XYZ file of C-alpha atoms in Angstrom:
530
model
C 24.516 -47.838 50.285
C 21.580 -48.047 47.834
C 19.098 -47.572 50.648
C 21.013 -44.501 51.852
C 21.037 -42.991 48.360
C 17.350 -43.679 48.046
C 16.693 -41.896 51.329
C 18.835 -38.901 50.386
C 17.968 -38.492 46.715
C 14.802 -40.392 45.845
C 11.490 -41.065 47.730
C 8.847 -39.091 45.886
C 6.446 -37.350 48.248
C 3.043 -39.031 48.147
C -0.333 -38.625 49.760
C -3.378 -40.829 49.853
C -6.965 -39.906 49.144
C -10.062 -41.330 50.823
C -10.064 -44.294 48.487
C -6.496 -45.181 49.375
C -5.011 -44.161 45.997
C -1.595 -42.524 46.156
C -0.788 -39.376 44.208
C 2.462 -37.552 43.478
C 2.669 -33.922 44.574
C 3.025 -31.522 41.644
C 4.754 -28.150 42.034
C 6.509 -25.595 39.805
C 9.196 -26.939 37.467
C 12.845 -25.998 37.910
C 15.752 -26.164 35.479
C 19.148 -27.507 36.442
C 21.950 -25.547 34.756
C 25.651 -26.156 35.195
C 28.111 -23.673 33.759
C 25.313 -21.971 31.760
C 24.415 -25.289 30.135
C 20.981 -26.727 30.757
C 21.089 -30.308 32.058
C 17.403 -31.169 32.550
C 14.101 -29.968 34.006
C 12.902 -31.334 37.350
C 9.123 -31.502 37.832
C 8.402 -33.638 40.918
C 8.943 -33.297 44.660
C 11.237 -35.884 46.237
C 11.480 -36.483 49.997
C 9.459 -33.346 50.550
C 11.859 -31.240 48.476
C 10.277 -29.181 45.689
C 12.068 -29.059 42.289
C 13.739 -25.746 43.122
C 15.282 -27.220 46.287
C 16.366 -30.306 44.372
C 18.072 -28.082 41.753
C 19.967 -26.097 44.394
C 21.070 -29.261 46.194
C 22.166 -30.928 42.934
C 24.111 -27.829 41.861
C 25.917 -27.629 45.221
C 26.786 -31.334 45.125
C 28.112 -31.120 41.536
C 30.278 -28.100 42.394
C 31.649 -30.017 45.364
C 32.407 -33.026 43.174
C 34.161 -30.913 40.519
C 36.554 -29.408 43.056
C 38.407 -32.709 43.142
C 41.409 -32.803 40.763
C 41.576 -35.002 37.693
C 39.169 -35.885 34.931
C 35.563 -36.538 35.809
C 33.266 -39.089 34.197
C 29.475 -39.080 34.299
C 27.616 -42.377 34.605
C 24.080 -43.625 35.168
C 22.850 -46.013 37.816
C 19.330 -47.451 37.738
C 17.824 -47.078 41.207
C 14.180 -48.107 40.820
C 11.880 -46.485 40.157
C 14.225 -43.831 38.697
C 17.812 -43.240 37.595
C 20.694 -41.852 39.623
C 23.196 -39.611 37.774
C 26.746 -40.025 39.148
C 30.082 -38.255 38.785
C 33.051 -40.559 39.307
C 30.690 -43.115 40.869
C 29.288 -40.689 43.409
C 25.602 -39.666 43.175
C 24.886 -36.146 41.961
C 21.114 -36.001 41.467
C 18.193 -38.327 40.999
C 15.756 -38.443 38.074
C 12.325 -39.623 39.175
C 9.742 -41.048 36.763
C 7.519 -38.077 37.571
C 10.191 -35.736 36.112
C 9.351 -37.079 32.663
C 6.906 -35.172 30.446
C 4.877 -37.819 28.594
C 3.226 -35.197 26.402
C 6.643 -34.527 24.838
C 7.083 -38.283 24.180
C 9.923 -38.447 26.693
C 11.071 -41.624 28.426
C 13.119 -42.122 31.541
C 15.957 -43.668 29.540
C 16.095 -40.886 26.899
C 15.971 -38.099 29.493
C 18.672 -39.748 31.564
C 21.029 -40.156 28.613
C 20.480 -36.550 27.524
C 21.205 -35.357 31.056
C 24.375 -37.501 31.114
C 25.640 -36.012 27.840
C 24.789 -32.450 28.846
C 26.473 -32.834 32.244
C 29.576 -34.376 30.666
C 29.801 -31.434 28.251
C 29.363 -28.943 31.095
C 32.178 -30.668 33.037
C 34.445 -30.530 29.983
C 33.774 -26.817 29.580
C 34.402 -26.318 33.292
C 37.773 -28.028 32.989
C 38.551 -26.015 29.850
C 37.814 -22.755 31.664
C 40.486 -23.632 34.237
C 43.079 -24.392 31.528
C 45.209 -21.300 30.794
C 46.426 -22.685 27.459
C 42.893 -23.242 26.218
C 41.889 -19.735 27.250
C 44.893 -18.249 25.424
C 43.981 -20.182 22.259
C 40.405 -18.948 22.562
C 41.624 -15.354 22.994
C 43.826 -15.682 19.898
C 40.961 -17.058 17.838
C 38.742 -14.266 19.145
C 41.305 -11.679 18.019
C 41.502 -13.232 14.547
C 37.713 -13.381 14.333
C 37.475 -9.720 15.360
C 40.027 -8.703 12.696
C 38.107 -10.659 10.060
C 34.868 -9.057 11.240
C 36.371 -5.558 10.996
C 37.705 -6.285 7.487
C 34.323 -7.556 6.337
C 32.580 -4.489 7.751
C 35.047 -2.218 5.966
C 34.496 -4.166 2.729
C 30.709 -3.862 3.058
C 30.752 -0.082 3.463
C 33.434 0.300 0.786
C 31.314 -1.751 -1.587
C 28.297 0.381 -0.630
C 30.067 3.554 -1.725
C 31.164 1.972 -4.998
C 27.708 0.610 -5.798
C 25.998 3.875 -4.871
C 28.428 5.908 -6.998
C 27.901 3.704 -10.035
C 24.136 3.565 -9.519
C 23.927 7.350 -9.355
C 26.082 7.671 -12.451
C 23.885 5.213 -14.346
C 20.691 6.935 -13.162
C 21.979 10.388 -14.140
C 22.878 9.117 -17.601
C 19.389 7.669 -18.091
C 17.775 10.855 -16.802
C 19.889 12.906 -19.198
C 18.624 10.784 -22.093
C 15.031 11.296 -20.977
C 15.618 15.041 -20.691
C 17.088 15.175 -24.173
C 13.901 13.805 -25.685
C 11.729 16.104 -23.595
C 10.437 13.422 -21.236
C 11.776 14.450 -17.842
C 9.223 12.361 -15.986
C 11.336 11.332 -12.985
C 12.529 13.729 -10.312
C 16.291 13.553 -9.954
C 16.287 14.280 -6.211
C 13.681 11.594 -5.525
C 15.666 8.988 -7.477
C 18.895 9.905 -5.669
C 17.114 9.630 -2.321
C 15.747 6.206 -3.283
C 19.187 4.899 -4.307
C 20.747 6.288 -1.105
C 18.139 4.686 1.156
C 18.314 1.345 -0.652
C 22.104 1.203 -0.339
C 21.923 2.187 3.334
C 19.346 -0.486 4.129
C 21.359 -3.165 2.322
C 24.643 -2.201 3.972
C 23.089 -1.978 7.432
C 21.419 -5.353 6.934
C 24.713 -6.997 5.987
C 26.465 -5.254 8.884
C 23.884 -6.497 11.390
C 24.156 -10.025 10.007
C 27.958 -9.956 10.284
C 27.692 -8.545 13.817
C 25.299 -11.319 14.808
C 27.628 -13.982 13.450
C 30.679 -12.377 15.062
C 28.927 -12.290 18.435
C 27.936 -15.953 18.102
C 31.501 -16.966 17.205
C 32.984 -14.939 20.066
C 30.658 -16.553 22.595
C 31.303 -20.041 21.230
C 35.064 -19.667 21.748
C 34.901 -19.364 25.546
C 33.510 -22.162 27.753
C 31.358 -20.017 30.006
C 29.499 -18.301 27.127
C 29.574 -21.227 24.687
C 25.948 -22.271 25.339
C 24.823 -18.744 24.499
C 26.846 -18.741 21.278
C 25.455 -22.125 20.294
C 21.964 -20.807 20.968
C 22.565 -17.762 18.743
C 23.942 -19.880 15.899
C 21.183 -22.463 16.253
C 18.540 -19.752 16.255
C 19.845 -18.170 13.033
C 20.255 -21.559 11.374
C 16.787 -22.614 12.525
C 15.311 -19.355 11.237
C 16.884 -19.898 7.825
C 15.636 -23.494 7.734
C 12.159 -22.334 8.768
C 12.068 -19.717 6.033
C 13.352 -22.121 3.389
C 10.891 -24.781 4.540
C 8.019 -22.310 4.473
C 8.982 -21.215 0.960
C 9.208 -24.804 -0.285
C 5.933 -25.661 1.404
C 4.217 -22.634 -0.110
C 5.331 -23.379 -3.685
C 2.346 -25.657 -4.569
C -0.197 -23.208 -3.143
C 1.638 -20.322 -4.755
C 1.487 -22.141 -8.074
C -2.306 -22.446 -7.738
C -2.588 -18.725 -6.885
C -0.427 -17.774 -9.889
C -2.562 -20.033 -12.088
C -5.740 -18.297 -10.883
C -4.270 -14.855 -11.515
C -3.034 -16.000 -14.923
C -6.532 -17.158 -15.881
C -7.908 -13.821 -14.645
C -5.419 -11.976 -16.847
C -6.410 -14.090 -19.856
C -10.103 -13.394 -19.222
C -9.552 -9.640 -18.848
C -7.415 -9.625 -22.006
C -10.160 -11.382 -23.970
C -12.844 -9.069 -22.601
C -10.642 -6.082 -23.375
C -10.373 -7.179 -26.990
C -14.164 -7.558 -27.130
C -14.688 -4.070 -25.702
C -12.191 -2.626 -28.222
C -14.183 -4.113 -31.082
C -17.398 -2.679 -29.652
C -15.778 0.740 -29.255
C -14.522 0.628 -32.850
C -18.059 -0.376 -33.879
C -16.823 -3.588 -35.495
C -19.200 -5.461 -33.183
C -22.646 -4.115 -32.340
C -24.590 -5.336 -29.325
C -27.918 -4.038 -28.127
C -27.005 -3.846 -24.450
C -23.760 -1.869 -24.801
C -23.179 1.419 -26.604
C -19.760 2.571 -27.734
C -19.921 5.480 -25.264
C -20.250 3.077 -22.323
C -17.374 0.809 -23.294
C -14.816 2.567 -21.056
C -16.689 2.446 -17.723
C -18.107 -1.016 -18.453
C -14.619 -2.300 -19.147
C -13.327 -0.940 -15.846
C -16.212 -2.421 -13.877
C -15.873 -5.857 -15.482
C -12.081 -5.850 -15.006
C -12.420 -4.947 -11.303
C -15.056 -7.651 -10.840
C -12.863 -10.312 -12.501
C -9.830 -9.435 -10.385
C -11.846 -9.318 -7.168
C -13.237 -12.767 -7.967
C -9.720 -14.033 -8.718
C -8.397 -12.561 -5.451
C -11.222 -14.233 -3.530
C -10.461 -17.599 -5.132
C -6.683 -17.278 -4.667
C -6.795 -15.939 -1.094
C -6.628 -19.368 0.648
C -3.573 -20.283 -1.459
C -1.579 -17.124 -0.706
C 1.469 -17.722 1.555
C 0.670 -16.778 5.123
C -3.069 -16.383 4.552
C -3.787 -18.689 7.498
C -1.520 -16.909 9.977
C -2.871 -14.730 12.758
C -0.911 -11.722 11.451
C -2.500 -12.035 8.012
C -5.943 -12.378 9.589
C -5.315 -9.334 11.767
C -4.265 -7.230 8.784
C -7.343 -8.405 6.864
C -9.614 -7.399 9.751
C -7.875 -4.012 10.021
C -8.215 -3.338 6.287
C -11.870 -4.400 6.366
C -12.541 -2.110 9.330
C -10.849 0.840 7.617
C -12.835 0.255 4.431
C -16.118 -0.099 6.303
C -15.510 3.150 8.225
C -14.242 5.264 5.365
C -15.915 3.796 2.300
C -19.439 5.162 2.789
C -18.726 8.375 0.875
C -16.539 6.482 -1.581
C -19.307 4.007 -2.371
C -21.771 6.874 -2.706
C -19.526 8.642 -5.201
C -19.042 5.427 -7.183
C -22.793 4.757 -7.237
C -23.442 8.321 -8.415
C -20.868 7.866 -11.167
C -22.518 4.658 -12.330
C -25.947 6.322 -12.365
C -24.665 9.291 -14.357
C -22.841 7.041 -16.805
C -25.475 4.438 -17.512
C -28.411 6.861 -17.413
C -26.537 8.825 -20.124
C -27.051 12.197 -18.490
C -24.058 13.475 -20.433
C -21.051 12.243 -22.385
C -17.453 13.274 -22.819
C -17.151 16.362 -25.033
C -20.601 17.747 -24.242
C -21.155 21.195 -22.806
C -23.070 21.185 -19.511
C -23.992 23.484 -16.660
C -24.252 22.206 -13.072
C -25.437 24.832 -10.590
C -23.131 27.817 -11.248
C -20.441 25.767 -13.028
C -20.414 25.235 -16.780
C -17.947 23.858 -19.286
C -17.066 21.044 -21.651
C -16.679 17.565 -20.154
C -13.074 16.422 -20.441
C -13.265 13.291 -18.280
C -16.123 11.226 -16.888
C -14.846 9.066 -14.022
C -16.388 6.793 -11.448
C -15.939 9.302 -8.613
C -15.603 12.718 -10.267
C -16.493 14.572 -13.453
C -13.971 17.025 -14.888
C -15.110 19.985 -16.986
C -13.176 22.846 -18.568
C -14.888 26.213 -18.597
C -14.624 28.886 -21.237
C -11.496 30.364 -19.634
C -9.660 27.039 -19.886
C -9.851 26.328 -16.140
C -10.471 22.662 -15.284
C -13.112 22.050 -12.619
C -13.506 18.749 -10.741
C -17.074 18.039 -9.628
C -17.917 15.110 -7.315
C -20.462 12.846 -8.959
C -22.751 13.052 -5.924
C -22.742 16.862 -6.298
C -23.689 16.542 -9.980
C -26.433 14.036 -9.189
C -27.926 16.272 -6.473
C -28.154 19.337 -8.739
C -29.974 20.157 -11.960
C -27.766 19.499 -14.961
C -28.243 21.529 -18.131
C -26.894 19.837 -21.233
C -26.416 22.377 -24.032
C -25.204 19.729 -26.457
C -28.223 17.433 -26.571
C -30.463 19.801 -28.556
C -28.131 19.744 -31.557
C -27.499 16.857 -33.905
C -23.979 15.513 -33.499
C -21.297 17.319 -31.552
C -21.933 20.841 -30.439
C -23.801 23.062 -27.984
C -26.382 25.792 -27.672
C -25.459 29.467 -27.333
C -27.999 31.893 -25.938
C -27.742 35.541 -25.050
C -30.257 38.111 -23.846
C -30.609 41.818 -24.711
C -33.136 44.416 -23.567
C -34.128 47.148 -26.041
C -36.572 49.976 -25.499
C -40.144 49.877 -26.747
C -39.411 52.665 -29.248
C -37.465 50.189 -31.414
C -39.581 47.915 -33.646
C -39.380 44.320 -32.452
C -39.147 43.021 -36.023
C -36.067 45.133 -36.546
C -34.505 43.831 -33.313
C -35.120 40.210 -34.327
C -33.654 40.789 -37.785
C -30.559 42.475 -36.334
C -29.950 39.665 -33.810
C -30.256 36.995 -36.525
C -27.882 38.975 -38.759
C -25.358 39.234 -35.924
C -25.576 35.479 -35.387
C -25.045 34.797 -39.101
C -21.879 36.931 -39.045
C -20.395 34.947 -36.128
C -17.887 32.271 -37.130
C -18.747 28.915 -35.563
C -22.516 29.435 -35.447
C -24.510 26.992 -37.556
C -26.927 28.135 -40.220
C -28.943 24.937 -39.746
C -30.872 24.924 -37.568
C -31.264 28.666 -38.090
C -30.890 31.068 -35.156
C -34.139 32.055 -33.458
C -35.205 35.048 -31.369
C -37.840 34.879 -28.606
C -39.423 37.707 -26.623
C -39.255 36.254 -23.126
C -40.729 39.192 -21.177
C -42.420 42.555 -21.563
C -40.947 44.477 -18.658
C -41.931 47.934 -17.425
C -39.399 49.783 -19.556
C -38.362 47.343 -22.280
C -39.005 43.922 -23.828
C -36.436 41.106 -23.351
C -35.096 39.365 -26.439
C -33.464 35.912 -26.210
C -31.243 34.808 -29.106
C -30.679 31.055 -29.410
C -28.258 29.510 -31.928
C -26.224 26.357 -32.338
C -22.441 26.062 -32.520
C -19.992 23.182 -33.058
C -16.763 23.334 -31.031
C -13.483 21.600 -31.673
C -12.107 22.237 -28.172
C -13.521 23.187 -24.770
C -12.337 26.823 -25.112
C -14.105 27.959 -28.364
C -17.505 28.363 -26.661
C -16.219 31.434 -24.821
C -14.691 32.702 -28.066
C -17.939 32.136 -29.971
C -19.928 33.995 -27.321
C -17.392 36.825 -27.411
C -17.660 37.124 -31.224
C -21.451 36.960 -31.052
C -21.626 39.819 -28.545
C -19.191 41.879 -30.634
C -21.245 41.332 -33.803
C -24.470 42.271 -31.990
C -22.922 45.598 -30.994
C -21.633 46.219 -34.526
C -24.965 45.398 -36.138
C -26.965 47.546 -33.712
C -24.560 50.446 -34.134
C -24.653 50.165 -37.921
C -28.456 50.465 -37.898
C -28.445 53.259 -35.359
C -30.156 51.328 -32.592
C -28.861 51.855 -29.093
C -28.434 48.875 -26.780
C -29.762 50.318 -23.571
C -32.263 49.297 -20.960
C -34.009 52.604 -20.333
C -34.767 53.557 -16.757
C -35.481 57.275 -17.157
C -38.162 59.940 -16.891
C -37.532 61.554 -20.276
C -35.973 60.732 -23.669
C -32.314 61.767 -24.207
C -31.498 64.653 -26.529
C -29.823 62.393 -29.092
C -29.526 58.700 -29.904
C -26.776 56.957 -27.970
C -25.093 55.116 -30.820
C -21.461 54.802 -31.890
C -20.854 56.265 -35.361
C -19.135 53.954 -37.798
C -16.030 56.154 -38.011
C -15.563 55.745 -34.251
C -15.729 51.919 -34.185
C -11.944 51.505 -34.113
C -10.826 54.236 -31.718
C -7.522 53.718 -29.923
C -6.554 51.187 -28.728
C -8.825 49.187 -31.029
C -7.236 48.103 -34.303
C -8.973 47.865 -37.635
C -9.176 44.312 -39.020
């Protein structure tokens, strides 16, 4: 009988090489499954049959054996060199030594016992599937599980509505308080949208989790789908264990990363206090002026945090994973492709700042743009012109153009005002200079020291050109336009009061009368007398 079983189920196919050594033929693996439950994996050819043929023959023999009535018991019989798996003492399939995977630390005994237990469980489920009472119990449990699942889903969405209603009520109350104090900083629609999306994501997440569990329970109740249900439950449980294990494993490294970031925060806090003292002029250092404290502080803070991030990177959770490496490469590629102009702007900002081309509050002119500097950043410079319009100039644009600083020629805060008039040669130049200086002295905001000066910049064909230069001290970006406006008004008043016409003559003959505005006509409608 043993010899017959060996001939039918054993005899591994062998061949000999030139040296006379025998080798076992290796082909594609095949899995033996009975009633959706995996029994074992066959890897070797036996009696010329490949693993797939062995699986089909074993499945047909087991089905034939299970057709017999009564309970069925699985046993093992050692038939060297392998093990024969039997049902009710009759051979079902043979496990050869070559079916064992040594790289998985498997042994013939362990694989045989696992196959015995799996086959016994598959037989039990097969018998259960043919038991009407068991199927009715499973259907009843499935109905109860479905009712519980429906109730839980209803509770989740009911709770979602309650939470969302209370969250919106709380948010509206807080927004009303902010509005009462004049600080409506948060958009109501955006906050409502955020609360709605958060509640939807949470409710859908809980619903999907309940659906997953319900599906696993439903499959586990019926014999045919029980292996699938067990696989679903084991997968979810394994995923939770993996996540918890990864979190516990990452705690020491995360502690080191938090410690590094904490030290970086302490360093930046200490440096910030030092920079505050320098800005308040309580500490004076030769290499740092109070005007450069702001940009220097930002640069040092960025450098400290970049150094801390570099040191903490190996300790961040997931830093060694392929996904993290891929994201790092993608971010580096994006920065390398798009940061050329950004780096250029930053370099221009550093040059403008540390070369002290201008400072905040000074009045400058860059190409056709002029105004008072309101903000000096690393990438852009913001100025406000005389009309109160804020202009944003890229630092590279400022660096590539000639910058006129009207504030550097005065001591302290302030700027230079200049205006040009052209008067005919028939007016004495001494009189013109005296009138321009008098007009400047009448203008509010113009300094008396240094005194205004008049220069004759050109002797043109029909008239000389007079340039009036004076100093003014602003309190805001706008007053420069107001000061220039008052200066031009006073020049007209002074010239009119002395009977000198402001005209650039381009004519062939003198006019019949002087073109001046009499004093009684200075305030014609709609002008109002002061």
